[in-house]
Short mmCIF file of C-alpha atoms in Angstrom, two decimals:
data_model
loop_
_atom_site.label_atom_id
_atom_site.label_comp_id
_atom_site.label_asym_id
_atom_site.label_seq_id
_atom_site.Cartn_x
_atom_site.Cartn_y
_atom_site.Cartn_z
CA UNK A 1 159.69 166.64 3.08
CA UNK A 2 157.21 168.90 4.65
CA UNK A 3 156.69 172.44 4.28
CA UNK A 4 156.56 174.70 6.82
CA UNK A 5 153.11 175.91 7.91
CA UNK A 6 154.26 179.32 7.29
CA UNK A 7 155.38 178.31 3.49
CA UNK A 8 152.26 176.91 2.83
CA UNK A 9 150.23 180.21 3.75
CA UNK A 10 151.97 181.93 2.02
CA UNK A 11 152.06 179.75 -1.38
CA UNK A 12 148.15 180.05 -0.70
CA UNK A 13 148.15 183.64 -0.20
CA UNK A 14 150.89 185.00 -2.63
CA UNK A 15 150.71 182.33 -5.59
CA UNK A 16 147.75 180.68 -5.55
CA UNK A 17 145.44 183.90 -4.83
CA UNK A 18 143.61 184.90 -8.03
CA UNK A 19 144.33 188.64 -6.63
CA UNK A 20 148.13 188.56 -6.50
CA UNK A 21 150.63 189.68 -9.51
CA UNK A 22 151.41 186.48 -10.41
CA UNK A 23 147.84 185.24 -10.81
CA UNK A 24 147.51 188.15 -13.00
CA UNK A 25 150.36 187.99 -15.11
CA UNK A 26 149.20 184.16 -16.04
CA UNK A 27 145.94 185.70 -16.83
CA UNK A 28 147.73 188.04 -18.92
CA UNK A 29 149.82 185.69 -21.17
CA UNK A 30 146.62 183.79 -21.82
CA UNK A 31 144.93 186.50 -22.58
CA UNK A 32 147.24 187.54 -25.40
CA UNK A 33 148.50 184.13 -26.68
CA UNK A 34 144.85 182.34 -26.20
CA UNK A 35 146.76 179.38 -23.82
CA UNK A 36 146.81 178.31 -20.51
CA UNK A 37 149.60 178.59 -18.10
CA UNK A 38 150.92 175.62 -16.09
CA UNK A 39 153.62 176.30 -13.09
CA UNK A 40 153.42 173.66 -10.70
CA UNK A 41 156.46 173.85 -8.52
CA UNK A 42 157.86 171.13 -5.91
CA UNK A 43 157.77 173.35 -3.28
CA UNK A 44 159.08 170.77 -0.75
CA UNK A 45 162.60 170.38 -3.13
CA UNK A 46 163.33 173.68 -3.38
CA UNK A 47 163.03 174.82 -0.20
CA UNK A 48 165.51 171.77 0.77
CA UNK A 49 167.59 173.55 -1.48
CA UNK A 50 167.13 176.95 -0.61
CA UNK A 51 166.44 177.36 3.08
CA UNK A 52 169.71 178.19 3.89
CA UNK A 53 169.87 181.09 1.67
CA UNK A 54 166.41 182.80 3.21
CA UNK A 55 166.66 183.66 7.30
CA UNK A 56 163.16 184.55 7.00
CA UNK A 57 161.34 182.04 5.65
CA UNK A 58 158.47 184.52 4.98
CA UNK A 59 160.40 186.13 1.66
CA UNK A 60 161.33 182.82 0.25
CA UNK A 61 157.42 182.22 -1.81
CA UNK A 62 157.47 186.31 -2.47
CA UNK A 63 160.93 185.92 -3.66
CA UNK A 64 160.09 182.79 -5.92
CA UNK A 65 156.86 183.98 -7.32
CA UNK A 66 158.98 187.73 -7.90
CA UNK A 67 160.67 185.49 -10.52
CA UNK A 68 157.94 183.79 -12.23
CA UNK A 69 156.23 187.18 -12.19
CA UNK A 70 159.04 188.89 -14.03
CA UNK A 71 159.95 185.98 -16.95
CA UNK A 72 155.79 186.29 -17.32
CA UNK A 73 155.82 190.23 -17.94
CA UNK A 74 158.80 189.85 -20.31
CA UNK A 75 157.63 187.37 -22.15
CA UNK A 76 154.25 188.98 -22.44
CA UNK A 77 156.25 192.37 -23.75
CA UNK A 78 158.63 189.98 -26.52
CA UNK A 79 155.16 188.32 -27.68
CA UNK A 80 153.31 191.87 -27.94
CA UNK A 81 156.46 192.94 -29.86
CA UNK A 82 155.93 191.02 -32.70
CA UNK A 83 157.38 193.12 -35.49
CA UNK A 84 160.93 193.51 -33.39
CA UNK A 85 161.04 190.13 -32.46
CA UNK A 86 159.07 187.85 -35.09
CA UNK A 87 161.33 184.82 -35.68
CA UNK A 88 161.07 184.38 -32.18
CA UNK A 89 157.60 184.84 -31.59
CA UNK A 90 156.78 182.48 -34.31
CA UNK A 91 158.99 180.01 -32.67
CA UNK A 92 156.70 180.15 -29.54
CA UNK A 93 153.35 179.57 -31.77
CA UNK A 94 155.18 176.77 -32.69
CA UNK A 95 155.92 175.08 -29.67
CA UNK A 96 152.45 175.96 -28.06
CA UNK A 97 150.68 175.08 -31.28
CA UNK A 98 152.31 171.20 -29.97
CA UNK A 99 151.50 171.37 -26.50
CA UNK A 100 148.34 173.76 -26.08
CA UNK A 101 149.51 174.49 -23.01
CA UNK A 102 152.38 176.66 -21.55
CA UNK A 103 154.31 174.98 -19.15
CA UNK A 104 156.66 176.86 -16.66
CA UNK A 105 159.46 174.43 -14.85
CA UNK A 106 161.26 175.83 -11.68
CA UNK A 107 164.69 174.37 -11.22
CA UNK A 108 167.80 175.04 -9.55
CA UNK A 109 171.29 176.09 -10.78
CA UNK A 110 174.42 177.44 -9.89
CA UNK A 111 174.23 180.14 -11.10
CA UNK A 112 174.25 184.21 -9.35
CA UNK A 113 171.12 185.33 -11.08
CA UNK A 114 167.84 183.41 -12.14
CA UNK A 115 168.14 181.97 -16.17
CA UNK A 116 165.74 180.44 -18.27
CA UNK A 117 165.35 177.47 -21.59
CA UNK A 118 163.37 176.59 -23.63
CA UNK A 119 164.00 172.29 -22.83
CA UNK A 120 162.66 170.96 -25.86
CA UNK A 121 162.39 167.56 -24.16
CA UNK A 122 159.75 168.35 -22.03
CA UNK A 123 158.38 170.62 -23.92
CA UNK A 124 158.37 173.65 -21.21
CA UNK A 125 160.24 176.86 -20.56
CA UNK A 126 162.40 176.49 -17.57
CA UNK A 127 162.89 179.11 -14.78
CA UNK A 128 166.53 178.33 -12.86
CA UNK A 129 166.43 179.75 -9.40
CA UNK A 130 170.14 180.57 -8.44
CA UNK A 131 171.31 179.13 -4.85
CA UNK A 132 170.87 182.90 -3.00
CA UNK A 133 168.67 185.05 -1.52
CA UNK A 134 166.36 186.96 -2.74
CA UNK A 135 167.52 189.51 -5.83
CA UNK A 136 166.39 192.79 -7.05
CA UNK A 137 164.01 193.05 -9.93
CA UNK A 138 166.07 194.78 -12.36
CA UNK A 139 168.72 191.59 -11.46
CA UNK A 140 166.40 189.32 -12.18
CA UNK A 141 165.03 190.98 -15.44
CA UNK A 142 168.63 191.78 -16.89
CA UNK A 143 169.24 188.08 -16.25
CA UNK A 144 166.36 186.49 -17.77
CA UNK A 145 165.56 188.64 -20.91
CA UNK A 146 168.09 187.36 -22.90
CA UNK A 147 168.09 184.23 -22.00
CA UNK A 148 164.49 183.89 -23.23
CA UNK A 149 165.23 185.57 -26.65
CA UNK A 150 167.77 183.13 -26.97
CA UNK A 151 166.23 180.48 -25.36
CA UNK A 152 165.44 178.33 -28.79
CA UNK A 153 168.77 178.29 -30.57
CA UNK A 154 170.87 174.51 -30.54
CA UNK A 155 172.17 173.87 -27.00
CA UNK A 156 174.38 171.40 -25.90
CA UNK A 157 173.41 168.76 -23.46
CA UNK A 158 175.75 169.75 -20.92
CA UNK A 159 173.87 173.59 -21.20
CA UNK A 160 171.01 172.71 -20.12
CA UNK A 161 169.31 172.09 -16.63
CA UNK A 162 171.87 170.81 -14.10
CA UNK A 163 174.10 169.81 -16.50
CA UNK A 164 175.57 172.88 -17.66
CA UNK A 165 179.19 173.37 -16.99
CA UNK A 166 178.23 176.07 -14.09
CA UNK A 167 176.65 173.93 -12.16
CA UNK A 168 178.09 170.68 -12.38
CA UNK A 169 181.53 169.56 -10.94
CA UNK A 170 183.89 169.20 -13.75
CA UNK A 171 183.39 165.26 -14.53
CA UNK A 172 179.71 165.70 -15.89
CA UNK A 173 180.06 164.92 -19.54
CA UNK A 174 182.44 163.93 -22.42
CA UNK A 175 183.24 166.02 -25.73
CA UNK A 176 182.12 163.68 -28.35
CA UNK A 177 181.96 164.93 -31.76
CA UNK A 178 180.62 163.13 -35.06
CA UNK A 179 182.83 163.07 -38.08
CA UNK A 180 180.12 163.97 -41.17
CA UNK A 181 181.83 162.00 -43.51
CA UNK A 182 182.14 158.82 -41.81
CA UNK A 183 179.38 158.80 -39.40
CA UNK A 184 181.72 157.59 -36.13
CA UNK A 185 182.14 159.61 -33.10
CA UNK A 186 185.27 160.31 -31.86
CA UNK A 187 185.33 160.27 -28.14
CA UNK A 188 188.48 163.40 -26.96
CA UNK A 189 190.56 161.56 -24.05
CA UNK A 190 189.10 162.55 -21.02
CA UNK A 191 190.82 164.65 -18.31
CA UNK A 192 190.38 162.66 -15.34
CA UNK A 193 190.37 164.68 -11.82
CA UNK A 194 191.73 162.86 -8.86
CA UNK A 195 188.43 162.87 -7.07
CA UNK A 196 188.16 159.97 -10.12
CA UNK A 197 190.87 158.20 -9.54
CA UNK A 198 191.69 157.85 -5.72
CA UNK A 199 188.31 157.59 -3.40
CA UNK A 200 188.22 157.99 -0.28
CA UNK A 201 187.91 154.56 2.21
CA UNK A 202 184.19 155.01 3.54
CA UNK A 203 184.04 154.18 7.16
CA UNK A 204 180.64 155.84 8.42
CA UNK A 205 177.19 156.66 7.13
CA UNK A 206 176.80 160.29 5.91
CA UNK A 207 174.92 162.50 6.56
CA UNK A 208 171.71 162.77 4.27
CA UNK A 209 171.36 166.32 4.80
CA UNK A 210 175.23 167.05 3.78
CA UNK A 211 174.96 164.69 1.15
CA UNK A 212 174.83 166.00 -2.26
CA UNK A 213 171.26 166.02 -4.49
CA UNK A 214 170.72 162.81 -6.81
CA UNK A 215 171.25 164.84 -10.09
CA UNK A 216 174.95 165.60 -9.20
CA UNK A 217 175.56 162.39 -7.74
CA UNK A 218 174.56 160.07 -10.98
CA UNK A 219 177.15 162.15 -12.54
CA UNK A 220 180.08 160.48 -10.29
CA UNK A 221 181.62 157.76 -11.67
CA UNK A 222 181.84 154.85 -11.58
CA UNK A 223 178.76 154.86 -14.13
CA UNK A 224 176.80 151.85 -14.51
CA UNK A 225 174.70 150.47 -17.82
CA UNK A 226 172.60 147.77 -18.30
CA UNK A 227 171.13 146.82 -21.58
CA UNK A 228 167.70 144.10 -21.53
CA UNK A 229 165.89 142.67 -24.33
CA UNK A 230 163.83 140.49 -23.01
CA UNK A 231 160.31 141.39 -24.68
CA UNK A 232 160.18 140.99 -28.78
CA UNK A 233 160.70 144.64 -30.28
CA UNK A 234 161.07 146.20 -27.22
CA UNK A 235 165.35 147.15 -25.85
CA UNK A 236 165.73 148.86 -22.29
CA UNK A 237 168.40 150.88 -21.38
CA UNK A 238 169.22 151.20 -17.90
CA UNK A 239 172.45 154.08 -17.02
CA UNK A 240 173.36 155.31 -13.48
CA UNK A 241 174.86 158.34 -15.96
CA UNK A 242 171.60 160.62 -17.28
CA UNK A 243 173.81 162.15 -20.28
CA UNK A 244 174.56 158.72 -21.22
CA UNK A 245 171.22 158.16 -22.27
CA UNK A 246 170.45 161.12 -23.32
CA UNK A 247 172.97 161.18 -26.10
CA UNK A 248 171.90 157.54 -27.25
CA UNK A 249 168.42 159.09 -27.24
CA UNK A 250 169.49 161.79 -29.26
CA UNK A 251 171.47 159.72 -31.87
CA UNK A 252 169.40 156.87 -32.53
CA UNK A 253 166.46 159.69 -32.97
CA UNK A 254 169.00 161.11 -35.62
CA UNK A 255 169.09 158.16 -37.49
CA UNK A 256 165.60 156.46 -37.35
CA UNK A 257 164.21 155.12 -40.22
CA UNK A 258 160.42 156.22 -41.42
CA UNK A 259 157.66 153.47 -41.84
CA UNK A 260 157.44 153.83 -45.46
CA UNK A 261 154.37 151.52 -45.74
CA UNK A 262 152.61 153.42 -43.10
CA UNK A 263 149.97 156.25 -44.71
CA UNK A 264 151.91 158.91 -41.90
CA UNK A 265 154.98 157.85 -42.00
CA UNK A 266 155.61 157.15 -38.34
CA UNK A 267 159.21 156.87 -37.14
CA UNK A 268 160.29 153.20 -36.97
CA UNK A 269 161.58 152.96 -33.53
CA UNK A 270 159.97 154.90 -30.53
CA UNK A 271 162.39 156.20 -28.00
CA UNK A 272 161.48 157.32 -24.44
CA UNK A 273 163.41 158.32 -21.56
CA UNK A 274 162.36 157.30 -18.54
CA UNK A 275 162.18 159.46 -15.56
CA UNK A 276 163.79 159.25 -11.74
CA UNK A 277 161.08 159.86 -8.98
CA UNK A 278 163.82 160.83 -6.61
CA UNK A 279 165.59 164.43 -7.00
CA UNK A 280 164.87 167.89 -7.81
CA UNK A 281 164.26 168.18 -11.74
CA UNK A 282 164.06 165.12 -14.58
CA UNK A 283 166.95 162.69 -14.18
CA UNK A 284 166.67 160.01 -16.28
CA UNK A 285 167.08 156.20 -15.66
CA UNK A 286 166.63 154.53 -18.29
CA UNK A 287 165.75 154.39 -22.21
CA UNK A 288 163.24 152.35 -23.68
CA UNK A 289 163.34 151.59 -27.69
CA UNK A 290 160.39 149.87 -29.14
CA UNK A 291 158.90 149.05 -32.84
CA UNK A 292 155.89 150.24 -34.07
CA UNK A 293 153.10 147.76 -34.55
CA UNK A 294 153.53 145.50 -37.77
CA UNK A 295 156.98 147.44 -38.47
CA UNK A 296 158.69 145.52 -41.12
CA UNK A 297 161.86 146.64 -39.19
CA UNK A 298 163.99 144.00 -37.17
CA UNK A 299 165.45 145.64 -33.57
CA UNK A 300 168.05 143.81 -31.72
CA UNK A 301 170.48 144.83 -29.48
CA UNK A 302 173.93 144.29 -30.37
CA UNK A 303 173.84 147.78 -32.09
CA UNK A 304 173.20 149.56 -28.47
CA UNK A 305 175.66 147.19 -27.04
CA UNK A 306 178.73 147.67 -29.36
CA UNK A 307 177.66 151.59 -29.14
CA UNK A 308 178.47 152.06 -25.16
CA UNK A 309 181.65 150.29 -25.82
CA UNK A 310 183.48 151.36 -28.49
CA UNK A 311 181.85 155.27 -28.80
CA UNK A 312 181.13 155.74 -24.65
CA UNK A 313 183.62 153.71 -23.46
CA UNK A 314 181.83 151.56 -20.83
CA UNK A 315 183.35 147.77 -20.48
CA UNK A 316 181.38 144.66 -20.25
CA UNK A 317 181.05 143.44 -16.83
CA UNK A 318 178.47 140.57 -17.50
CA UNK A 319 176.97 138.74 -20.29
CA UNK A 320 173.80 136.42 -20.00
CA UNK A 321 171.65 135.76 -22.72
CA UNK A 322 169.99 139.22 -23.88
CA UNK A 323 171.13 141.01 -20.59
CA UNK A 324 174.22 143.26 -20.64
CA UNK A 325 175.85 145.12 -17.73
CA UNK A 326 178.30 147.65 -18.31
CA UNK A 327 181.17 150.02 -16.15
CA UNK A 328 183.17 152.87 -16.99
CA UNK A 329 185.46 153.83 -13.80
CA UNK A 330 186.23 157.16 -15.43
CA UNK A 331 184.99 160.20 -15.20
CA UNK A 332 183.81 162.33 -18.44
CA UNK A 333 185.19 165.42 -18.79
CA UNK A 334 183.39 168.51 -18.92
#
């Protein structure tokens, strides 16, 4: 996906240039927080996305940079405010006191007005672009300054990035809540939507540039799951269905054990998501669960394999040896 010649001036001329405001405002924040900014976007996949929303190519890097610029100078003000707003300031020397660096992500949503996160996964502040044209500063700042002050209380999975309710079709995700008693999740029957149930008989190729981006089209059923353990220690999870794994991430972090022989303490299991080179934003692909070195834990996974069945709902499509596949037809609802 190439960028236009005239894009690519202008991302030298109007973000890169040490003279221009965003430059500045960078310089700013690290000037009053002591740590460096990082905003690397993928040019190329947002203007796939955006194009059709800017007639004039010319005001589409202006436009973007008008954001960054913006969620810069406001969080510069919340951060100089430090007696008004200290819980949350002390929540950002938290977070940068971890990464030493801050990191700016520019994504897409559905959204009318640019947002913003704080996605604790990847340890970065995320900047949503909504699908339109340019907006008006005082849009864009009414928009975005709450959002940041609010940006580090619990969110659900299906709030953040593209997964939010807004900006996914309605079969994204599945209420599944955990009884604090017993410790099983109850899964709420899911509303199926027709789109689910009947598919259309596919007689020609589409159209890639009609076609929807990968990150809303691993949310279509049918999902697919795989689960491997064919290295000592080490279980892979494979899902066609991102919040899939991210909620097994999220639970079997919940309930790891601590190397109690270890001097620190490490958790027993380490659990990384693995990431999709293909589509605008993380998707994840798979989920990798390993012991730590000399852990006098035993992994297996039968515990990951009864999990997807009777708490997600997938069926077992194949069994052979310490390989899994899995299928789940239907939809989640949102």
């Amino acid at each position: 996906m190439a960028l236009p010649t005239r894009l690519k001036l202008d991302i030298r001329d109007q973000w890169a240039n040490e003279a221009c405001e965003l430059q500045k405002a960078f310089r700013q924040i690290q000037q009053i927080i002591g740590t460096e900014v990082e905003c690397a976007p993928d040019w190329p996949l947002l203007w796939t996305e955006l194009k059709s929303f800017f007639s004039e190519p010319s005001t589409f890097i202006p436009s973007v940079a008008s954001v960054i610029t913006i969620w810069c100078n406001s969080f510069c003000e919340f951060v100089r405010d430090e007696q008004k707003e200290q819980k949350w300031v002390e929540q950002v020397e938290n977070v940068l006191s971890e990464t030493n660096k801050l990191r700016i992500s520019v994504e897409i949503a559905r959204k009318e007005f640019p947002s913003t996160i704080w996605a604790e996964e990847e340890r970065a502040f995320i900047v949503f672009l909504p699908k339109s044209g340019p907006r008006v500063p005082s849009d864009i700042a009414s928009s975005i300054r709450p959002d940041m002050l609010g940006c580090f209380k619990p969110l659900d999975l299906d709030a953040i990035r593209h997964f939010s309710a807004e900006a996914l079709p309605e079969d994204s995700w599945a209420n599944i809540e955990v009884d604090s008693t017993t410790g099983s999740a109850q899964e709420e029957p899911a509303r199926v939507s027709r789109s689910a149930v009947v598919r259309p008989i596919i007689t020609t190729l589409p159209d890639i540039y009609i076609m929807e981006r990968p990150d809303f089209l691993t949310l279509k059923p049918p999902y697919h799951l795989t689960i491997s353990s064919a290295f000592q220690n080490i279980i892979r999870v494979q899902c066609s269905h991102p919040p899939t794994l991210m909620l097994l991430e999220k639970y079997l972090k919940k309930w790891t054990k601590r190397e109690l022989n270890h001097r620190k303490q490490l958790p027993a299991a380490l659990l990384t998501l693995k990431e999709s080179p293909f589509g605008l934003g993380a998707i994840y692909t798979a989920l990798e669960i390993k012991l730590q070195d000399s852990s006098s834990y035993d992994s297996t996974p039968m515990f990951v394999v009864s999990f997807v069945q009777s708490m997600l709902g997938y069926t077992l499509t194949r069994e052979d040896n310490a390989y899994w596949a899995f299928k789940r037809e239907t939809a989640f609802q949102s």
